[in-house]
Coordinates of C-alpha atoms in Angstrom, one line a residue:
Chain A
M291 CA -52.8 104.5 -57.8
L292 CA -53.5 100.8 -57.2
F293 CA -55.1 99.6 -54.0
Q294 CA -55.1 95.9 -53.5
N295 CA -57.3 96.0 -50.4
P296 CA -59.6 99.0 -50.6
T297 CA -61.7 97.9 -47.6
F298 CA -58.7 97.7 -45.3
L299 CA -57.2 100.9 -46.7
G300 CA -60.4 102.7 -46.2
A301 CA -60.3 101.9 -42.5
V302 CA -56.9 103.6 -42.1
A303 CA -57.3 106.2 -44.7
S304 CA -58.6 108.9 -42.3
T305 CA -55.3 109.2 -40.7
L306 CA -53.1 108.2 -43.6
L307 CA -54.5 110.5 -46.2
L308 CA -53.4 113.4 -44.0
S309 CA -49.8 112.4 -44.7
T310 CA -48.2 113.8 -47.8
S311 CA -45.5 111.1 -47.6
F312 CA -48.2 108.5 -47.7
V313 CA -49.7 109.9 -50.9
Q314 CA -46.3 110.1 -52.5
G315 CA -45.4 106.6 -51.3
V316 CA -48.5 104.8 -52.4
C317 CA -48.8 106.5 -55.7
L318 CA -45.3 105.3 -56.8
H319 CA -43.3 102.8 -54.8
N320 CA -46.3 101.1 -53.1
H321 CA -47.7 100.5 -56.6
G322 CA -50.3 97.9 -55.6
R323 CA -48.8 96.8 -52.3
N324 CA -51.0 95.6 -49.5
L325 CA -50.7 98.0 -46.6
Q326 CA -51.3 97.9 -42.9
A327 CA -51.5 100.7 -40.4
G328 CA -48.1 101.5 -38.8
P329 CA -47.6 103.0 -35.4
G330 CA -47.0 106.4 -36.9
S331 CA -48.1 107.9 -40.2
V332 CA -46.3 105.4 -42.4
P333 CA -48.1 102.4 -43.8
I334 CA -46.4 99.0 -43.3
S335 CA -46.2 96.4 -46.0
N336 CA -48.2 93.3 -45.3
F337 CA -45.7 91.0 -47.0
S338 CA -42.5 89.8 -45.5
Y339 CA -39.4 87.8 -46.4
I340 CA -40.0 84.8 -44.1
G341 CA -42.6 82.0 -44.0
V342 CA -46.0 82.1 -45.4
T343 CA -46.0 85.9 -45.9
G344 CA -42.6 85.6 -47.5
P345 CA -41.7 85.3 -51.2
L346 CA -43.1 81.8 -51.6
G347 CA -46.4 83.0 -50.1
W348 CA -46.8 86.4 -51.7
A349 CA -49.4 85.1 -54.3
G350 CA -51.5 83.8 -51.4
L351 CA -51.7 87.3 -49.8
N352 CA -53.8 88.8 -52.5
T353 CA -55.1 87.5 -55.9
A354 CA -53.6 90.6 -57.4
N355 CA -50.2 89.1 -56.6
V356 CA -50.6 86.2 -58.9
K357 CA -47.7 87.2 -61.1
C358 CA -45.3 86.5 -58.2
S359 CA -45.9 82.8 -58.7
T360 CA -46.8 82.5 -62.4
A361 CA -45.1 85.2 -64.5
N362 CA -42.2 84.1 -66.6
V363 CA -40.4 87.5 -66.4
Q364 CA -39.6 88.2 -62.8
S365 CA -36.9 90.0 -60.8
P366 CA -34.3 89.8 -59.3
I367 CA -32.1 87.6 -61.5
N368 CA -28.6 86.4 -61.6
I369 CA -26.9 88.8 -64.0
E370 CA -24.2 87.0 -66.0
H371 CA -21.8 89.3 -67.8
D372 CA -21.9 87.2 -71.0
V373 CA -25.7 86.9 -71.0
V374 CA -27.3 90.2 -70.0
P375 CA -26.5 93.0 -72.4
L376 CA -25.4 96.5 -71.5
S377 CA -27.8 99.3 -72.3
K378 CA -26.7 101.1 -75.5
T379 CA -27.9 104.5 -74.1
H380 CA -27.8 106.1 -70.7
P381 CA -30.7 107.5 -68.8
Q382 CA -30.7 111.1 -68.0
L383 CA -31.5 111.1 -64.2
S384 CA -32.1 114.5 -62.5
I385 CA -32.8 114.9 -58.8
P386 CA -32.8 118.4 -57.3
N387 CA -30.8 118.7 -54.0
V388 CA -33.1 119.1 -51.0
K389 CA -32.7 120.6 -47.6
S390 CA -34.5 117.6 -46.0
A391 CA -36.5 114.6 -47.0
E392 CA -39.0 112.2 -45.5
F393 CA -37.3 108.9 -44.6
E394 CA -39.7 106.0 -43.9
N395 CA -39.5 102.4 -42.5
L396 CA -42.2 100.4 -44.3
G397 CA -41.3 97.1 -42.6
S398 CA -40.3 95.7 -46.0
T399 CA -37.7 98.4 -46.7
V400 CA -36.6 101.9 -45.7
E401 CA -37.0 104.6 -48.3
V402 CA -36.3 108.3 -48.9
M403 CA -39.0 110.4 -50.5
I404 CA -37.7 112.7 -53.2
N405 CA -38.7 114.2 -56.5
G406 CA -36.8 113.6 -59.7
T407 CA -37.1 112.9 -63.4
T408 CA -35.5 110.3 -65.6
I409 CA -35.5 110.3 -69.4
F410 CA -34.7 107.0 -71.0
E411 CA -35.1 106.0 -74.7
G412 CA -37.3 109.0 -75.3
K413 CA -39.7 108.5 -72.5
T414 CA -40.0 110.7 -69.4
Y415 CA -40.4 109.0 -66.0
S416 CA -41.1 110.5 -62.6
L417 CA -39.0 109.5 -59.6
K418 CA -40.5 109.8 -56.1
Q419 CA -38.4 107.6 -53.9
Y420 CA -35.4 105.3 -53.5
H421 CA -35.1 102.4 -51.1
F422 CA -32.7 99.6 -50.1
H423 CA -32.4 95.8 -50.0
T424 CA -29.9 93.8 -47.9
P425 CA -28.4 91.7 -49.1
A426 CA -28.5 92.9 -52.8
E427 CA -31.4 91.2 -54.7
H428 CA -29.5 90.7 -58.0
L429 CA -26.6 88.3 -58.1
I430 CA -23.7 89.3 -60.4
D431 CA -22.1 86.3 -62.1
A432 CA -23.7 84.1 -59.3
Q433 CA -22.2 86.1 -56.5
F434 CA -24.2 88.0 -53.9
Y435 CA -23.4 91.5 -52.6
P436 CA -24.2 93.3 -49.3
M437 CA -26.8 95.8 -50.4
E438 CA -28.7 97.3 -53.4
V439 CA -30.6 100.5 -53.9
H440 CA -33.6 100.9 -56.2
F441 CA -34.7 104.2 -57.8
V442 CA -38.2 103.4 -59.0
N443 CA -39.4 105.6 -61.9
I444 CA -42.9 105.6 -63.3
A445 CA -44.1 107.2 -66.6
S446 CA -47.5 108.8 -67.2
D447 CA -48.5 105.6 -69.1
G448 CA -47.8 103.5 -66.0
S449 CA -44.6 101.9 -67.4
I450 CA -41.9 101.4 -64.7
L451 CA -38.1 101.9 -64.9
V452 CA -35.9 100.8 -62.0
L453 CA -32.4 102.2 -61.7
A454 CA -30.5 99.8 -59.5
A455 CA -27.0 100.0 -58.0
I456 CA -25.3 97.3 -56.1
F457 CA -23.0 97.9 -53.1
E458 CA -19.8 96.0 -52.4
L459 CA -18.1 96.1 -49.0
S460 CA -15.2 98.5 -48.9
L461 CA -11.9 97.4 -47.2
T462 CA -10.8 101.0 -46.8
G463 CA -13.9 102.2 -45.0
T464 CA -15.0 104.2 -48.0
N465 CA -18.8 104.8 -48.0
T466 CA -20.9 106.1 -50.9
N467 CA -22.0 109.6 -50.1
L468 CA -25.6 108.6 -50.9
L469 CA -25.5 106.7 -47.6
D470 CA -23.6 109.0 -45.3
P471 CA -26.4 111.5 -44.6
L472 CA -28.8 108.5 -43.9
S473 CA -26.8 106.8 -41.1
A474 CA -28.0 109.0 -38.2
P475 CA -31.6 109.2 -39.2
L476 CA -31.7 105.5 -40.1
L477 CA -31.1 104.6 -36.5
T478 CA -34.2 106.6 -35.4
I479 CA -36.5 104.6 -37.7
T480 CA -35.7 101.1 -36.6
E481 CA -39.4 100.4 -35.9
P482 CA -41.6 99.5 -38.9
G483 CA -44.1 102.3 -39.5
S484 CA -41.8 105.0 -38.1
S485 CA -40.4 107.9 -40.1
T486 CA -38.1 110.8 -39.7
T487 CA -36.7 113.7 -41.6
T488 CA -33.2 113.8 -43.1
G489 CA -30.8 116.7 -43.3
P490 CA -29.7 118.1 -46.7
L491 CA -29.3 115.6 -49.5
S492 CA -27.2 116.2 -52.6
F493 CA -27.7 113.9 -55.6
S494 CA -25.0 115.1 -58.0
D495 CA -22.8 112.0 -57.5
I496 CA -25.6 109.4 -57.8
T497 CA -27.1 111.0 -60.8
N498 CA -23.7 111.3 -62.5
F499 CA -23.2 107.6 -61.6
F500 CA -26.3 106.4 -63.4
N501 CA -25.8 108.8 -66.2
T502 CA -22.3 107.5 -67.0
V503 CA -21.4 104.0 -65.8
P504 CA -22.2 100.9 -67.9
L505 CA -25.7 99.6 -67.1
F506 CA -27.1 96.1 -67.6
K507 CA -30.5 96.3 -69.2
Y508 CA -33.2 93.7 -69.0
T509 CA -37.0 93.5 -68.6
G510 CA -38.1 92.0 -65.3
S511 CA -40.6 92.9 -62.6
L512 CA -41.1 94.6 -59.3
T513 CA -39.3 92.5 -56.7
T514 CA -42.1 93.0 -54.3
P515 CA -45.9 92.2 -54.5
P516 CA -47.7 92.5 -56.8
C517 CA -44.6 91.5 -58.8
T518 CA -45.8 93.6 -61.8
D519 CA -43.9 92.5 -64.9
G520 CA -42.7 94.5 -67.9
V521 CA -40.5 96.6 -65.6
I522 CA -37.3 97.8 -67.3
F523 CA -34.2 97.3 -65.1
L524 CA -31.0 99.3 -65.5
V525 CA -28.5 97.7 -63.1
A526 CA -25.1 99.4 -62.8
D527 CA -22.1 97.2 -63.8
T528 CA -20.0 99.2 -61.3
F529 CA -20.3 98.7 -57.6
L530 CA -20.8 101.4 -55.1
P531 CA -18.6 101.2 -51.9
I532 CA -20.3 100.6 -48.6
S533 CA -18.3 100.8 -45.4
P534 CA -18.5 97.8 -42.9
K535 CA -20.0 100.3 -40.4
A536 CA -22.8 101.4 -42.8
F537 CA -23.5 97.8 -43.9
L538 CA -24.0 96.8 -40.2
E539 CA -26.3 99.8 -39.6
F540 CA -28.5 99.2 -42.6
K541 CA -28.6 95.4 -41.9
S542 CA -29.6 96.0 -38.3
V543 CA -32.7 97.9 -39.6
L544 CA -33.6 96.1 -42.8
K545 CA -32.6 92.7 -41.3
F546 CA -33.2 90.7 -44.5
N547 CA -35.3 91.9 -47.5
A548 CA -34.1 90.2 -50.7
R549 CA -36.5 88.2 -52.8
Y550 CA -34.8 84.9 -54.0
V551 CA -33.3 85.0 -57.4
Q552 CA -35.9 84.2 -60.1
N553 CA -35.6 82.0 -63.2
A554 CA -33.9 83.6 -66.3
P555 CA -36.3 86.0 -68.1
G556 CA -38.7 84.1 -70.2
E557 CA -38.2 80.8 -68.4
E558 CA -41.0 79.2 -66.3
N559 CA -41.7 80.7 -62.9
L560 CA -39.7 78.7 -60.3
I561 CA -42.8 78.2 -58.2
E562 CA -44.5 76.5 -61.1
V563 CA -41.3 74.4 -61.7
A564 CA -41.3 73.4 -58.0
A565 CA -45.1 72.6 -58.0
G566 CA -44.6 70.4 -61.1
Q567 CA -42.1 68.3 -59.3
L568 CA -44.3 67.5 -56.3
P569 CA -45.4 63.9 -55.9
K570 CA -48.7 63.2 -57.6
Chain B
M281 CA -23.1 55.4 -47.5
L282 CA -26.0 56.6 -49.7
F283 CA -25.6 56.8 -53.4
Q284 CA -28.4 58.5 -55.2
N285 CA -27.1 57.7 -58.7
P286 CA -25.2 54.5 -58.7
T287 CA -24.9 54.2 -62.4
F288 CA -23.4 57.6 -62.8
L289 CA -21.1 57.1 -59.9
G290 CA -20.0 53.8 -61.3
A291 CA -18.8 55.6 -64.4
V292 CA -16.5 57.9 -62.5
A293 CA -15.6 55.5 -59.6
S294 CA -12.5 54.3 -61.2
T295 CA -10.7 57.6 -60.7
L296 CA -12.6 58.8 -57.7
L297 CA -12.2 55.8 -55.5
L298 CA -8.5 56.3 -55.7
S299 CA -9.0 59.5 -53.7
T300 CA -9.1 59.1 -49.9
S301 CA -10.7 62.5 -49.6
F302 CA -13.5 61.4 -51.9
V303 CA -14.3 58.4 -49.7
Q304 CA -14.3 60.6 -46.6
G305 CA -16.4 63.2 -48.3
V306 CA -19.2 61.0 -49.7
C307 CA -19.5 58.9 -46.6
L308 CA -20.4 61.9 -44.5
H309 CA -21.1 65.3 -45.9
N310 CA -22.1 64.1 -49.3
H311 CA -24.7 61.9 -47.6
G312 CA -26.8 61.1 -50.6
R313 CA -25.8 64.0 -52.8
N314 CA -25.7 63.6 -56.6
L315 CA -22.2 64.0 -57.8
Q316 CA -20.5 64.9 -61.0
A317 CA -16.9 64.4 -62.0
G318 CA -14.8 67.5 -61.3
P319 CA -11.6 68.6 -63.1
G320 CA -9.5 67.1 -60.4
S321 CA -10.1 64.4 -57.8
V322 CA -13.0 66.2 -56.1
P323 CA -16.6 65.4 -57.0
I324 CA -18.8 68.4 -57.8
S325 CA -22.3 68.6 -56.4
N326 CA -25.0 68.6 -59.2
F327 CA -27.3 71.0 -57.4
S328 CA -26.9 74.8 -57.3
Y329 CA -28.4 77.9 -55.8
I330 CA -29.8 79.4 -59.0
G331 CA -32.6 78.5 -61.4
V332 CA -34.0 75.0 -62.0
T333 CA -31.0 73.3 -60.3
G334 CA -31.4 75.7 -57.3
P335 CA -33.4 75.2 -54.1
L336 CA -36.8 75.3 -55.8
G337 CA -35.7 72.7 -58.3
W338 CA -33.8 70.3 -55.9
A339 CA -36.6 67.8 -55.7
G340 CA -36.6 67.6 -59.5
L341 CA -33.0 66.6 -59.7
N342 CA -33.6 63.2 -58.1
T343 CA -36.6 61.4 -56.6
A344 CA -34.5 60.8 -53.5
N345 CA -34.6 64.6 -52.9
V346 CA -38.4 64.6 -52.4
K347 CA -38.1 65.9 -48.8
C348 CA -36.7 69.2 -50.1
S349 CA -40.2 70.1 -51.3
T350 CA -42.5 68.0 -49.0
A351 CA -41.0 67.6 -45.5
N352 CA -42.5 69.8 -42.8
V353 CA -39.2 69.9 -40.9
Q354 CA -36.5 71.6 -43.0
S355 CA -33.5 73.8 -42.4
P356 CA -32.4 76.6 -42.4
I357 CA -35.0 78.5 -40.4
N358 CA -35.4 82.0 -38.9
I359 CA -34.2 81.5 -35.3
E360 CA -36.2 83.8 -33.0
H361 CA -34.8 84.2 -29.5
D362 CA -38.2 83.8 -27.9
V363 CA -39.2 80.8 -29.9
V364 CA -36.2 78.4 -30.3
P365 CA -34.9 77.1 -27.0
L366 CA -31.3 76.8 -25.9
S367 CA -29.9 73.4 -25.5
K368 CA -29.8 72.4 -21.8
T369 CA -26.5 70.5 -22.3
H370 CA -23.4 71.2 -24.3
P371 CA -21.8 68.9 -26.8
Q372 CA -18.4 67.6 -26.2
L373 CA -16.6 68.3 -29.4
S374 CA -13.0 67.0 -29.8
I375 CA -10.9 67.6 -32.9
P376 CA -7.2 66.7 -32.9
N377 CA -4.9 69.3 -34.3
V378 CA -3.4 68.4 -37.6
K379 CA -0.3 69.3 -39.6
S380 CA -2.4 69.6 -42.8
A381 CA -5.8 68.8 -44.1
E382 CA -7.5 68.3 -47.5
F383 CA -9.5 71.4 -48.5
E384 CA -12.0 70.9 -51.3
N385 CA -14.2 73.0 -53.6
L386 CA -17.4 71.0 -54.3
G387 CA -19.0 73.7 -56.3
S388 CA -21.7 73.9 -53.7
T389 CA -19.3 74.7 -50.8
V390 CA -15.7 74.5 -49.7
E391 CA -14.9 72.1 -47.0
V392 CA -12.0 71.0 -44.8
M393 CA -11.6 67.2 -44.3
I394 CA -10.8 66.4 -40.7
N395 CA -11.5 63.7 -38.1
G396 CA -13.2 64.5 -34.8
T397 CA -15.7 63.2 -32.3
T398 CA -18.8 64.8 -30.8
I399 CA -20.7 63.4 -27.8
F400 CA -24.1 64.9 -27.3
E401 CA -27.0 63.6 -25.1
G402 CA -25.2 60.3 -24.6
K403 CA -24.6 59.6 -28.2
T404 CA -21.3 59.5 -30.0
Y405 CA -21.0 61.1 -33.4
S406 CA -18.1 61.1 -35.9
L407 CA -17.1 64.4 -37.5
K408 CA -15.3 64.2 -40.9
Q409 CA -15.5 67.7 -42.3
Y410 CA -16.7 71.3 -41.9
H411 CA -17.9 73.6 -44.6
F412 CA -19.1 77.1 -45.2
H413 CA -22.2 79.0 -46.5
T414 CA -22.3 82.6 -47.5
P415 CA -24.5 84.4 -46.6
A416 CA -25.3 82.5 -43.4
E417 CA -28.2 80.1 -43.9
H418 CA -30.0 80.7 -40.6
L419 CA -31.5 84.1 -39.9
I420 CA -31.3 85.2 -36.2
D421 CA -34.3 87.3 -35.2
A422 CA -35.1 87.8 -38.9
Q423 CA -31.6 89.2 -39.6
F424 CA -29.1 87.7 -42.1
Y425 CA -25.4 87.4 -41.4
P426 CA -22.4 87.2 -43.7
M427 CA -21.3 83.5 -43.3
E428 CA -22.0 80.3 -41.4
V429 CA -19.9 77.2 -40.7
H430 CA -21.4 73.7 -40.4
F431 CA -19.6 70.8 -38.6
V432 CA -21.6 67.8 -39.7
N433 CA -21.5 64.8 -37.3
I434 CA -23.0 61.4 -38.0
A435 CA -23.6 58.6 -35.5
S436 CA -23.2 54.9 -36.2
D437 CA -27.0 54.6 -36.4
G438 CA -27.0 57.2 -39.2
S439 CA -28.4 60.1 -37.1
I440 CA -27.0 63.5 -37.9
L441 CA -26.0 66.3 -35.6
V442 CA -24.9 69.7 -37.1
L443 CA -22.9 72.2 -35.0
A444 CA -23.4 75.6 -36.6
A445 CA -21.8 78.9 -36.0
I446 CA -22.7 82.2 -37.6
F447 CA -20.2 84.9 -38.4
E448 CA -20.8 88.6 -38.0
L449 CA -18.7 91.2 -39.8
S450 CA -16.0 92.7 -37.5
L451 CA -15.5 96.5 -37.5
T452 CA -12.0 96.1 -36.0
G453 CA -10.7 93.6 -38.5
T454 CA -10.8 90.7 -36.0
N455 CA -11.0 87.3 -37.7
T456 CA -11.9 84.0 -36.1
N457 CA -8.7 81.9 -36.1
L458 CA -10.7 79.0 -37.7
L459 CA -10.6 81.1 -40.9
D460 CA -7.0 82.5 -40.8
P461 CA -5.2 79.4 -42.0
L462 CA -7.7 78.9 -44.8
S463 CA -7.4 82.3 -46.5
A464 CA -4.3 81.5 -48.6
P465 CA -5.3 77.9 -49.6
L466 CA -8.9 79.1 -50.3
L467 CA -7.7 81.3 -53.2
T468 CA -6.0 78.3 -54.8
I469 CA -9.3 76.3 -55.0
T470 CA -11.5 78.9 -56.7
E471 CA -12.5 76.3 -59.4
P472 CA -15.2 73.8 -58.5
G473 CA -13.7 70.4 -58.4
S474 CA -10.3 71.6 -57.2
S475 CA -8.6 70.8 -53.9
T476 CA -5.5 71.7 -52.0
T477 CA -3.8 71.0 -48.7
T478 CA -3.8 73.4 -45.8
G479 CA -1.0 74.0 -43.3
P480 CA -1.3 73.2 -39.6
L481 CA -4.8 73.6 -38.2
S482 CA -5.6 74.0 -34.4
F483 CA -9.1 73.4 -33.2
S484 CA -8.9 74.3 -29.5
D485 CA -10.7 77.6 -29.9
I486 CA -13.6 76.3 -32.0
T487 CA -14.1 73.2 -29.8
N488 CA -14.0 75.3 -26.7
F489 CA -16.5 77.6 -28.4
F490 CA -19.1 74.9 -29.1
N491 CA -18.5 73.2 -25.8
T492 CA -19.2 76.4 -23.8
V493 CA -21.4 79.1 -25.6
P494 CA -25.2 79.0 -25.5
L495 CA -26.6 76.9 -28.4
F496 CA -30.0 77.0 -29.9
K497 CA -31.3 73.5 -30.4
Y498 CA -33.9 72.4 -32.9
T499 CA -34.6 69.5 -35.2
G500 CA -34.4 70.3 -38.8
S501 CA -32.8 68.9 -42.0
L502 CA -29.7 68.9 -44.2
T503 CA -29.8 72.2 -45.9
T504 CA -28.7 70.6 -49.2
P505 CA -30.1 67.7 -51.2
P506 CA -31.5 65.2 -50.2
C507 CA -32.7 67.5 -47.4
T508 CA -32.8 64.5 -45.0
D509 CA -34.9 65.4 -42.0
G510 CA -34.6 64.5 -38.4
V511 CA -31.2 66.4 -38.2
I512 CA -30.4 67.9 -34.8
F513 CA -29.1 71.4 -35.1
L514 CA -27.1 73.2 -32.4
V515 CA -26.6 76.8 -33.5
A516 CA -24.4 79.0 -31.5
D517 CA -26.1 82.0 -29.9
T518 CA -22.8 83.9 -30.1
F519 CA -21.4 85.2 -33.3
L520 CA -17.9 84.5 -34.5
P521 CA -16.1 87.6 -35.9
I522 CA -15.1 87.7 -39.6
S523 CA -12.9 90.4 -41.0
P524 CA -14.1 92.3 -44.1
K525 CA -11.1 90.9 -46.0
A526 CA -11.9 87.3 -45.1
F527 CA -15.6 87.8 -45.9
L528 CA -14.8 89.1 -49.4
E529 CA -12.3 86.2 -49.9
F530 CA -14.9 83.6 -49.0
K531 CA -17.6 85.3 -50.9
S532 CA -15.5 85.5 -54.1
V533 CA -15.2 81.7 -54.0
L534 CA -18.5 80.5 -52.5
K535 CA -20.4 83.3 -54.4
F536 CA -23.8 82.4 -53.0
N537 CA -24.7 79.1 -51.3
A538 CA -27.5 79.7 -48.8
R539 CA -30.8 77.8 -49.1
Y540 CA -33.8 80.1 -48.6
V541 CA -35.3 80.1 -45.0
Q542 CA -37.8 77.3 -44.6
N543 CA -41.1 77.4 -42.8
A544 CA -41.1 77.0 -39.0
P545 CA -40.5 73.4 -38.0
G546 CA -43.7 71.3 -38.2
E547 CA -45.3 73.8 -40.6
E548 CA -46.2 72.9 -44.2
N549 CA -43.3 72.9 -46.6
L550 CA -43.2 76.3 -48.4
I551 CA -43.1 74.7 -51.8
E552 CA -46.4 73.0 -51.0
V553 CA -47.8 76.3 -49.7
A554 CA -46.8 78.1 -52.9
A555 CA -48.1 75.2 -55.1
G556 CA -51.5 75.4 -53.3
Q557 CA -51.8 79.1 -54.2
L558 CA -51.3 78.6 -57.9
P559 CA -54.4 79.4 -60.1
K560 CA -56.5 76.2 -60.7

């Protein structure tokens, strides 16, 4: 468990540590994120997507975020079909169905707390949550898409595997059933720091999706502070449908939470590129 | 007429100067943009929205683009209702209906070449084209929207006035009639550098729109190189509807052409902020 700001966290720990969802959240998805006290039991991320607390200012929020502005392997990227290879093997993702799950608004995203396991290339990862970005963070062949979901998996050695799927708007109103049971509870957690409980969630379709569709594979980073690099990304090369209604609902709550597209993996961090072009 | 790269332009001028649309385009919307020869008669912008030729690298493309990384007044911005004031007066926009118009794909946008006039705060501006960005460049109350149109007006003294309208996805399939006559020709100019001719275009609805709806007013910049500052923006505080079908059509051609949201007007350029946070 990484805390970037132990002093501040200490101040809110007395209430937060009573919350199981907090413990789950920080241990996995909040891997090193700065946190602030929310109005309820849910910690709010201290970074944003606008201005000096936005992606160009993330490194200034905490020295632990230095990779956001200096690492040469960062996510998201523009995934070109003729550049980024498909994974030769599939993950084995398993998520037990649940009768209900914690659903939290962290300010920077909304996420569903669940337990699962992913086996990929011989390594076993734990899955604790999935969350959403709108618009999608990755571009595909230079095009943007309305939304993206990230299933963040962490192995016992700390290595991170993100299973990502990108949504495209459906003209027929079709909506991926991953989203359907979230629509009603989503509208009760519009306030950052708020949380609610979902109804029953079934994961057979989404696990079957990741376990069978072609997946781009590349090594990138967390797309949020501290921008930890060395993260394996498996991004589905098949879109999930999102209905116009669901898109507007998610957008009204998430508002805008996509990091700008980073330089190609291995190329100089774009903040260093931009800094090098400033007048002397 | 500003040319950033006269040598290069000289090399392609023999073919390009035969094109009336080129002359219209460069004189107004291509105000200082670097240009490259396209496959047809349309010059292609040399900047992009990805990697080192993307927004973080624009200043490095040409010394004339220095304001992209250093000016303290840049567009687009996040428009907060309680921060950015509404204009106290309306523009008087007038665009004669036409039987057809040139419709061009510049690589960086698609735009319709027309002639119009805008009177605002006692000054008369000429309008020569309108073009599109997807997603919308301005955020409204931190939320993103699917598309934005810019009507770029220039006065005889060189001052620039942009009339901007933001589209929101329609759940009923309603589509602004500004877009309807562009759908078919749009799909014939998917290639950067290509152009076509539209059918009849009527502007009574869009001129009535800008002449009557509430408009945010702020001073910003061109959202493309050379990021000229001192540009007056009037951004409609009323969304135009875009159907899911039209959104997908425009997105398939424009792909992604929104500059990241800049710091609030008057605040330090975010590239300078980011550069100042790099390790010494």
